[in-house]
Tab-separated table of C-alpha atoms in Angstrom:
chain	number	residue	atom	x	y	z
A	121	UNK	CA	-27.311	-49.662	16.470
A	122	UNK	CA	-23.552	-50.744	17.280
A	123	UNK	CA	-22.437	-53.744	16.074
A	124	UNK	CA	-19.772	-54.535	17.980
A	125	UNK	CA	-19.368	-57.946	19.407
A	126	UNK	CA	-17.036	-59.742	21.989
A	127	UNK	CA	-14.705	-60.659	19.011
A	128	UNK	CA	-14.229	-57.014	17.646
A	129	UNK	CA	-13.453	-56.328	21.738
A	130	UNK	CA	-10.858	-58.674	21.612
A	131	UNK	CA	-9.200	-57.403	18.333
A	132	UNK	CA	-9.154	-53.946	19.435
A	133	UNK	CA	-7.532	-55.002	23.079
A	134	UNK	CA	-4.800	-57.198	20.946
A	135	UNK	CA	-4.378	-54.351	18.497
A	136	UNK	CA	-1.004	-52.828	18.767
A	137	UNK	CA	-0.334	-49.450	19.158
A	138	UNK	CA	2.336	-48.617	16.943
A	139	UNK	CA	-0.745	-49.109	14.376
A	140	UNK	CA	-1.855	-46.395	12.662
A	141	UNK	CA	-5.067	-47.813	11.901
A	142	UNK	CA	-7.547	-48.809	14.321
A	143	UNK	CA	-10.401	-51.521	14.673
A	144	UNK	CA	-13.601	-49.087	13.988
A	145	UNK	CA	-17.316	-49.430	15.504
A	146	UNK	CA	-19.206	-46.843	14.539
A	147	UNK	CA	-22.782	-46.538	15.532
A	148	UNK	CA	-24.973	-46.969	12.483
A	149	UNK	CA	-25.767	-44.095	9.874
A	150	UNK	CA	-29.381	-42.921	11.928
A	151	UNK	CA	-27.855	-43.758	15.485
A	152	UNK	CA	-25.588	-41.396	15.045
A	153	UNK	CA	-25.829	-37.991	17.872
A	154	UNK	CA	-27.397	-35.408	15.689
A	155	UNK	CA	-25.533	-32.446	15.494
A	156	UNK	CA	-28.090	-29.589	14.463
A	157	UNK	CA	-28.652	-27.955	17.133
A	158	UNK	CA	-24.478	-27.459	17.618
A	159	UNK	CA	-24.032	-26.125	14.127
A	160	UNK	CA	-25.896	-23.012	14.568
A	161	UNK	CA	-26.263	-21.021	11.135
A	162	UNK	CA	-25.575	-17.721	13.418
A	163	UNK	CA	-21.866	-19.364	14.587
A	164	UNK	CA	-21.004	-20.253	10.783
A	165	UNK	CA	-22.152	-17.140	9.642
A	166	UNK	CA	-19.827	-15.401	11.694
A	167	UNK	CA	-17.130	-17.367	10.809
A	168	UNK	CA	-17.399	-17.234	7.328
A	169	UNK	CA	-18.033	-13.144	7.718
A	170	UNK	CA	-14.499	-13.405	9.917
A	171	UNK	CA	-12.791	-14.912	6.512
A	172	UNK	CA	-13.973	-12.614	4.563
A	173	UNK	CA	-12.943	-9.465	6.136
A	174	UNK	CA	-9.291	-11.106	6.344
A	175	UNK	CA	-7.115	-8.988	3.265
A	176	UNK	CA	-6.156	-11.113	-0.016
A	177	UNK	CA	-4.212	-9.012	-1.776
A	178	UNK	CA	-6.301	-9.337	-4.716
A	179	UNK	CA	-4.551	-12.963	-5.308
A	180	UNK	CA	-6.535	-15.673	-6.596
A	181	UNK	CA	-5.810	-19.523	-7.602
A	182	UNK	CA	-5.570	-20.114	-10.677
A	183	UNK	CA	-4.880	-23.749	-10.852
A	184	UNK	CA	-2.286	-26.578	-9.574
A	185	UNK	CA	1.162	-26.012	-10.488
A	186	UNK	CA	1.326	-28.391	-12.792
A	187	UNK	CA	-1.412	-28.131	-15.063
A	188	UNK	CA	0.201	-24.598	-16.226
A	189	UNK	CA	3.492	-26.036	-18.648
A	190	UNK	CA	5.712	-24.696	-20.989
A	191	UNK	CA	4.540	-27.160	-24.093
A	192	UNK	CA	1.306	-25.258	-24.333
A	193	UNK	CA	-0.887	-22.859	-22.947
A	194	UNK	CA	-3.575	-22.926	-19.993
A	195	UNK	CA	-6.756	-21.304	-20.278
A	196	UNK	CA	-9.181	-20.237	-17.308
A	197	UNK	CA	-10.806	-17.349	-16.157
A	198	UNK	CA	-10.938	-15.816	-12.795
A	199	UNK	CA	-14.653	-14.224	-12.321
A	200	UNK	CA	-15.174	-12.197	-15.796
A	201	UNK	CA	-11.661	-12.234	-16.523
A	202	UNK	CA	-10.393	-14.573	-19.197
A	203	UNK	CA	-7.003	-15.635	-18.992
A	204	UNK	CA	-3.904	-17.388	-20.535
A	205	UNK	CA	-0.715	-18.849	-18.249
A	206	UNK	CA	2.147	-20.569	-19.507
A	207	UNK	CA	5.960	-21.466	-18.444
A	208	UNK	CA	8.944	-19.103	-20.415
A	209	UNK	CA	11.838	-20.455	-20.989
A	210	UNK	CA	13.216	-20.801	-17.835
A	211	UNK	CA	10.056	-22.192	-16.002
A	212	UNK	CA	8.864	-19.091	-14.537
A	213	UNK	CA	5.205	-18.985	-14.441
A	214	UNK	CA	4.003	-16.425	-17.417
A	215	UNK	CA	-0.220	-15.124	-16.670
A	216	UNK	CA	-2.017	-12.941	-18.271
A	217	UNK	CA	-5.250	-11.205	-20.516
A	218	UNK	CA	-6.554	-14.432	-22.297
A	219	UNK	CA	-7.652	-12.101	-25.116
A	220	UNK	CA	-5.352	-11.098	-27.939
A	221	UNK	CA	-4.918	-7.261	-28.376
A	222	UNK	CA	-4.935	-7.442	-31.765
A	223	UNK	CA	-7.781	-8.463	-32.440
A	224	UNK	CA	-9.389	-10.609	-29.777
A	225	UNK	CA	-8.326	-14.259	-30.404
A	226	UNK	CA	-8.334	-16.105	-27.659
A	227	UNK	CA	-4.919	-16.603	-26.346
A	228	UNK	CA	-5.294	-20.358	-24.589
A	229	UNK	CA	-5.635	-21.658	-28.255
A	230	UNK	CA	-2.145	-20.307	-29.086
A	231	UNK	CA	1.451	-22.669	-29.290
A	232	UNK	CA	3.938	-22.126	-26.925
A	233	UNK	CA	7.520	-22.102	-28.479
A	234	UNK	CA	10.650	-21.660	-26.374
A	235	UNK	CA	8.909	-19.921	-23.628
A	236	UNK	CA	7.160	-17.225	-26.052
A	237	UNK	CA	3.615	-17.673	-26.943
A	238	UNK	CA	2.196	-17.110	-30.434
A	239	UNK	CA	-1.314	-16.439	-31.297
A	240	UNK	CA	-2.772	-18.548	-33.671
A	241	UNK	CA	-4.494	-16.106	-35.370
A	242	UNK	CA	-1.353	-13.599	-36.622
A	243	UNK	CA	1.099	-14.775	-35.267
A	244	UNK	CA	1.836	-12.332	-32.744
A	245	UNK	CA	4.566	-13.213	-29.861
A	246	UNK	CA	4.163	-12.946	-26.199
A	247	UNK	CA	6.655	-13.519	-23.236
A	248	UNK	CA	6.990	-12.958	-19.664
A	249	UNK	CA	8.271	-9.491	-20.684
A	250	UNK	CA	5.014	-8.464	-22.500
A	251	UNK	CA	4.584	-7.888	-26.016
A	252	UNK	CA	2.715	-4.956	-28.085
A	253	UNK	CA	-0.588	-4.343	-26.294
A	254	UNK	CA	-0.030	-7.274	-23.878
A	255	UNK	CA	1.254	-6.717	-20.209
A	256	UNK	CA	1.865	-10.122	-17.831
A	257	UNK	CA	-0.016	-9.946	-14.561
A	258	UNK	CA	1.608	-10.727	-11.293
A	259	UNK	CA	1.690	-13.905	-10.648
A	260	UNK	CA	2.915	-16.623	-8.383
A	261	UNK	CA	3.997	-19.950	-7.899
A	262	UNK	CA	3.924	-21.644	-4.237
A	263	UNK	CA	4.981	-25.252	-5.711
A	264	UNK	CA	1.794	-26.606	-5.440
A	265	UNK	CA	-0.847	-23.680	-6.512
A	266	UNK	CA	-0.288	-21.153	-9.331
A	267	UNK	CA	-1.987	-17.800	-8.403
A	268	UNK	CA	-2.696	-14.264	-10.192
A	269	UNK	CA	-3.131	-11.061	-9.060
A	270	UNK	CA	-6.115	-9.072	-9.892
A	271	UNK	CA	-6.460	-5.824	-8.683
A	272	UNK	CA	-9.461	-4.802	-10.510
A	273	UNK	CA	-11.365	-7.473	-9.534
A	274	UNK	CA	-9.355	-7.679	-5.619
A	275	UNK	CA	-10.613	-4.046	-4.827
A	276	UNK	CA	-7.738	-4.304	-2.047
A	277	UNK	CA	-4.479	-3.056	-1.495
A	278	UNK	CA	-2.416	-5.409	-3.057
A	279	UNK	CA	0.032	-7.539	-1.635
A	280	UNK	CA	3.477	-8.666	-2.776
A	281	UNK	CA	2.672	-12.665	-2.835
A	282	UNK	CA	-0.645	-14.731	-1.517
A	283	UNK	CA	-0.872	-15.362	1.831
A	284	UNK	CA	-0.287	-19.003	2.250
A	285	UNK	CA	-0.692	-20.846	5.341
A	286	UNK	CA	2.144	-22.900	6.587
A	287	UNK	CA	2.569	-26.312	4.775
A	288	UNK	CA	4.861	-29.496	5.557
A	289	UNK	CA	8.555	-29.800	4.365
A	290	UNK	CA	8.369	-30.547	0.486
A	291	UNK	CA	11.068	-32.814	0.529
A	292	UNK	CA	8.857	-35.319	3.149
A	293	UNK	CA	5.541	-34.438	1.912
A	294	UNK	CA	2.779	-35.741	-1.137
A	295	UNK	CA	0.941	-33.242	-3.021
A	296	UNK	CA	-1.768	-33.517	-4.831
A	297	UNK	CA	-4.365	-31.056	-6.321
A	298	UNK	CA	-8.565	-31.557	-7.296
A	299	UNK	CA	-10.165	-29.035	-8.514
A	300	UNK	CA	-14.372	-29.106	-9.446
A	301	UNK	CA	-16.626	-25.973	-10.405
A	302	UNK	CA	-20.237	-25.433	-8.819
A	303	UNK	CA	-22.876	-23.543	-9.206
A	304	UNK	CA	-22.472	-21.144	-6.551
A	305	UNK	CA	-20.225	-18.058	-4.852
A	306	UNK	CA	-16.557	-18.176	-2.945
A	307	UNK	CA	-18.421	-17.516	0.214
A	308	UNK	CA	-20.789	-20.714	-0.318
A	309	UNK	CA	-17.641	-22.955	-0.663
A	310	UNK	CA	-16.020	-21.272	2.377
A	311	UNK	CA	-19.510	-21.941	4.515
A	312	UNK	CA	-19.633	-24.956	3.638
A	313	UNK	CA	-15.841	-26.125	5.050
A	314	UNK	CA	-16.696	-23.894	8.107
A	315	UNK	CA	-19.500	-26.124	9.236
A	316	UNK	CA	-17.449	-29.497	10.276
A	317	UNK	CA	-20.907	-30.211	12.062
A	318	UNK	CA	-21.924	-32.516	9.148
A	319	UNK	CA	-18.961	-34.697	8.066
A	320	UNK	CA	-20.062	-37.567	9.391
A	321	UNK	CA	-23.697	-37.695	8.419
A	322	UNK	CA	-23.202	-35.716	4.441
A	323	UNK	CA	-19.927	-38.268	4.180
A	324	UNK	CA	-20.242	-41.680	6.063
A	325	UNK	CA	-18.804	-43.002	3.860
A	326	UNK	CA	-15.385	-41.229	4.392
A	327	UNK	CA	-15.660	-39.741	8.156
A	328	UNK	CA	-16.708	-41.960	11.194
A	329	UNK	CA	-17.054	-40.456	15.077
A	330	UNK	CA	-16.791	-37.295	14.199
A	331	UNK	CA	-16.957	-34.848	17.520
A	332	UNK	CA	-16.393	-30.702	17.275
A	333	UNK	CA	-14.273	-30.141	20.407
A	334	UNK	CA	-14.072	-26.709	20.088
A	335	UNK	CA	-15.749	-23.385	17.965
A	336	UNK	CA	-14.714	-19.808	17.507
A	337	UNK	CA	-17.382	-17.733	19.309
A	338	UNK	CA	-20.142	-15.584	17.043
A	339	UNK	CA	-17.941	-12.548	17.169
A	340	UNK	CA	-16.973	-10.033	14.562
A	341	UNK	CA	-13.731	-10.009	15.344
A	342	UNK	CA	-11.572	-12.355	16.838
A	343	UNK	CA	-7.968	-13.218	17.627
A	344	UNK	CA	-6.134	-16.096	14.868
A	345	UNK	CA	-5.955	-18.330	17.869
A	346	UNK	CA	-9.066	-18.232	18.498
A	347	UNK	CA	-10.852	-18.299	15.261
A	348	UNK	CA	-10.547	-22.131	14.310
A	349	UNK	CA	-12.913	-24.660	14.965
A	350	UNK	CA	-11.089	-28.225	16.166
A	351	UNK	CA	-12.686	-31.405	15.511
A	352	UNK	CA	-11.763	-35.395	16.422
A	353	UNK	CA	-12.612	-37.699	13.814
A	354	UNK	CA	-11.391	-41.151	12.369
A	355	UNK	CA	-10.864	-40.995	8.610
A	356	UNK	CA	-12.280	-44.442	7.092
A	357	UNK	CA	-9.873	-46.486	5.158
A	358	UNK	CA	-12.303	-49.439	5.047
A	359	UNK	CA	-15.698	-50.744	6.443
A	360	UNK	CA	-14.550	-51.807	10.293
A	361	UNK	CA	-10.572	-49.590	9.969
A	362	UNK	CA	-10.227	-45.965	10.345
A	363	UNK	CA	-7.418	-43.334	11.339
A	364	UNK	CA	-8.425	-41.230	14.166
A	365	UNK	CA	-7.050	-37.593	14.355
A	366	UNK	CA	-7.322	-34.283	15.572
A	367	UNK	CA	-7.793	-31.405	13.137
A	368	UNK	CA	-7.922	-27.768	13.472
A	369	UNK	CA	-9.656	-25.617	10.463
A	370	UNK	CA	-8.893	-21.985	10.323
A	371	UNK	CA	-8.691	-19.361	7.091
A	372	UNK	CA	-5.630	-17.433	6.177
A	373	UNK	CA	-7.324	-15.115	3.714
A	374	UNK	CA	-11.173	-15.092	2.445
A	375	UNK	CA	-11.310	-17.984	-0.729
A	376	UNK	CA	-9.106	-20.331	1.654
A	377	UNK	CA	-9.921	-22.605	4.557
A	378	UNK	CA	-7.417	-24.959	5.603
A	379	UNK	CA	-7.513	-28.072	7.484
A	380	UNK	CA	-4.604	-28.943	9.273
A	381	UNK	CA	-3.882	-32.759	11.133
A	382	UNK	CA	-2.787	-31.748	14.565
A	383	UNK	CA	-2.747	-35.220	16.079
A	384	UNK	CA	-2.334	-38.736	15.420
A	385	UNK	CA	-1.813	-39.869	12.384
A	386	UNK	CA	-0.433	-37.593	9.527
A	387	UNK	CA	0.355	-35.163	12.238
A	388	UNK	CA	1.142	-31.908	9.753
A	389	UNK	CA	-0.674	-32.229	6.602
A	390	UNK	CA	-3.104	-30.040	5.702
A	391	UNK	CA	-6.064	-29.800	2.960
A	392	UNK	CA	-6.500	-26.338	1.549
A	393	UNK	CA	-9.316	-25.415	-0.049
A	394	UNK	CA	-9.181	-22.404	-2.126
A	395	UNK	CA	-12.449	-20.959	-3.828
A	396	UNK	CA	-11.988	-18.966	-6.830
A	397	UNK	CA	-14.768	-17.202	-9.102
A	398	UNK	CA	-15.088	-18.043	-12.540
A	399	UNK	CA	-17.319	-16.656	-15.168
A	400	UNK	CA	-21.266	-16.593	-15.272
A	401	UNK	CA	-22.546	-19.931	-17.019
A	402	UNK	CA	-24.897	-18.681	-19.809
A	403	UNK	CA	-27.485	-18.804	-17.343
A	404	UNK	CA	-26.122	-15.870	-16.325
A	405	UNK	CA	-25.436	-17.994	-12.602
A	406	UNK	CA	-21.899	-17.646	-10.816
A	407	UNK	CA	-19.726	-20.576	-11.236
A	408	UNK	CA	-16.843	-20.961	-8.641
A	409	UNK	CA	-13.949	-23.410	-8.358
A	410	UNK	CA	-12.822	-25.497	-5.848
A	411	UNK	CA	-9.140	-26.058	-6.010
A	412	UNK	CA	-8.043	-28.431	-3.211
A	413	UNK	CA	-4.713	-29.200	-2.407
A	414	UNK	CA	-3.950	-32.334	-0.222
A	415	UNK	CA	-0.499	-32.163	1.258
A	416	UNK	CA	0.552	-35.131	3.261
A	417	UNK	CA	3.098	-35.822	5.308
A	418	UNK	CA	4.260	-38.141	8.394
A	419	UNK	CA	7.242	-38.880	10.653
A	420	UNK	CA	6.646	-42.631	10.089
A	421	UNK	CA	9.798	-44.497	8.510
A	422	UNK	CA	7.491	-45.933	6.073
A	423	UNK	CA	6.258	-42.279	4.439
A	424	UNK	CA	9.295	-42.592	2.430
A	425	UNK	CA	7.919	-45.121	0.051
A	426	UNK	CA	5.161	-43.195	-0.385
A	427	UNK	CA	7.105	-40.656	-1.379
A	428	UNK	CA	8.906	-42.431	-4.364
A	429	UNK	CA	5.543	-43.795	-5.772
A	430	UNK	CA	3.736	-40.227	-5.909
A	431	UNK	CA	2.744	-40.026	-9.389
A	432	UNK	CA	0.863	-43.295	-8.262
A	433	UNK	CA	-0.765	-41.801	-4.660
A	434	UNK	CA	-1.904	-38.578	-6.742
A	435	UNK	CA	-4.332	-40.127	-8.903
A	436	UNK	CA	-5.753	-41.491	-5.559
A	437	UNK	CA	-5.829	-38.803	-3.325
A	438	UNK	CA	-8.004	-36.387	-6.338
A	439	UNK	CA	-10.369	-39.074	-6.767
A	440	UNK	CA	-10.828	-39.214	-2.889
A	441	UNK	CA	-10.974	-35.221	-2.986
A	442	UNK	CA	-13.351	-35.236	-5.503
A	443	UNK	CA	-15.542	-37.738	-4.041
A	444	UNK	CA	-16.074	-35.912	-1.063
A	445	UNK	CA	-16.576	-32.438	-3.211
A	446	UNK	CA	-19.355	-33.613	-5.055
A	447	UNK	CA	-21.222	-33.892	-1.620
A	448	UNK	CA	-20.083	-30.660	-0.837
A	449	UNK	CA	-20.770	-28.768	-4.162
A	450	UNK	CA	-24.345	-30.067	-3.659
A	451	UNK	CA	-24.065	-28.175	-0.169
A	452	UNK	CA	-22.663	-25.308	-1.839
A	453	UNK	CA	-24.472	-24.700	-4.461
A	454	UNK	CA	-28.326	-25.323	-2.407
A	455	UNK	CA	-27.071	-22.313	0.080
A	456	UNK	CA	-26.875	-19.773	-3.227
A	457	UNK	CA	-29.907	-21.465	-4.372
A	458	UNK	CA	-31.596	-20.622	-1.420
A	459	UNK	CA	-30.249	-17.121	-1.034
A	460	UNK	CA	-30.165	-15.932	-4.776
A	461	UNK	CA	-34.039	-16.998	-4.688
A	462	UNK	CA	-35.392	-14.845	-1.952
């Protein structure tokens, strides 16, 4: 049930409109209009198969730009790939084999010195350049996302850089990068973002009215402009105040859906979510990472403060990222359940 009264009528009438946020009466958690029968597993299906068939380049996240530095070395793999990335000299991003040639040590424990790395084992030096039995893989950084190619694991024909979906001016926008691991596949964590269906009843606590306006048709092949779903919703920023906007989602490539803010509010940002493999637990299950990157912008006068107290916002805007990805990992990782057990 609603519980608006006259007095929340009156605040809402007197509220001005220059106001971002915006007196919020949601209808209560089970009055909510179920949206089942909308979200049809067929449609996101076919969505999902639409992102996948989109070419990569064999490029893959490897993690925000910057966790990789040039005081030590970063460690990850990318499916059964280990790997090692690190900053030379001149802050160019440095990725490669995480295993030692000579004789297997593992790289991401080594000491970066002036741009070269050293293994820890023998001693033996590494730079962007290569070193004996060591070649760097391609590699690229957007400014927010560090990425590698891998065109063993890609299968594709590779591309020259990612493809990377258009992003707000960095000089008037807020970064900032989450990044979880589930039990699950790429495609699972793509699914999952292509069903805005259940935002509002998986994440009340976040997403309030939220309505689907429009959905890309069950096709296997469609046109970009037509293969984005576009949804209204009011972000919550408290129990009675939310932000209402209009979003679109669509995905550049197959490991990335991004949500971009195409009214109200924030009009600009997007949220990418990128979905990169990493390797088998020792259950022998697929792990994947979610690395989200929340880049916000506005036109209001006021964004510029925001702006100079960044390092402060970032801490913020992960822990609301990660919030809402625990939900969704629990989403992700019950559709491979379910399909890895039949």
């Amino acid at each position: 049930m609603s519980r608006r009264t006259p007095m929340f009528d009156r605040l809402r009438e007197r509220w001005p409109d220059e106001v971002p946020v915006r007196p919020l009466d949601p209808p209560s958690w089970p009055a909510q209009e179920p949206t089942f029968a909308a979200a049809r597993p067929a449609l996101i299906d076919a969505a999902a198969k639409r992102a996948a068939a989109r070419p990569s380049g064999n490029w893959f996240v490897l993690a925000a730009s910057r966790e990789i530095r040039g005081d030590r070395p970063f460690g990850t793999s990318v499916g059964p790939k280990e790997l090692v990335a690190w900053r030379d000299a001149e802050g160019a991003l440095v990725a490669g084999s995480g295993v030692c040639p000579h004789l297997g040590a593992p790289l991401a424990l080594g000491r970066v010195d002036c741009g070269t790395l050293r293994c820890r084992w023998h001693g033996l030096a590494l730079t962007g350049d290569g070193g004996p039995g060591w070649r760097p893989l391609p590699s690229h950084d957007d400014g927010v996302l560090s990425w590698v190619r891998l065109d063993d694991l890609g299968g594709e024909p590779p591309l020259a850089a990612p493809v990377l979906a258009a992003r707000p001016d960095p000089a008037s926008s807020v970064e900032a990068v989450a990044t979880l691991t589930g039990v699950c596949e790429p495609d699972d964590v793509v699914a999952n973002r292509l069903d805005p269906w259940h935002g509002a009843w998986f994440h009340p606590y976040s997403f309030a009215r939220l309505t689907v306006v429009s959905a890309p048709a069950e096709a296997t092949d469609l046109p970009d402009e037509d293969d984005r779903f576009v949804v209204d919703v009011t972000f919550r920023v408290g129990p009675r105040l939310g932000v209402p906007v209009r979003a679109e989602f669509s995905c550049p490539e197959p490991r990335t859906v991004v949500m971009r803010v195409t009214g109200g509010e924030g009009r600009g940002s997007v949220v990418e979510t990128h979905a990169t493999p990493r390797a088998s637990g020792r259950d022998g299950r697929p792990r994947t990472a979610v690395v989200e990157a929340t880049i916000a912008t506005s036109d209001r006068p006021g964004f510029a403060t925001a702006q100079r107290v960044a390092p402060l916002l970032r801490p913020l805007m992960r822990r609301a990222a990660a919030r809402l990805w625990r939900d969704d990992l629990a989403y992700a990782e019950r559709r491979y359940a379910l399909r890895s057990s039949t």
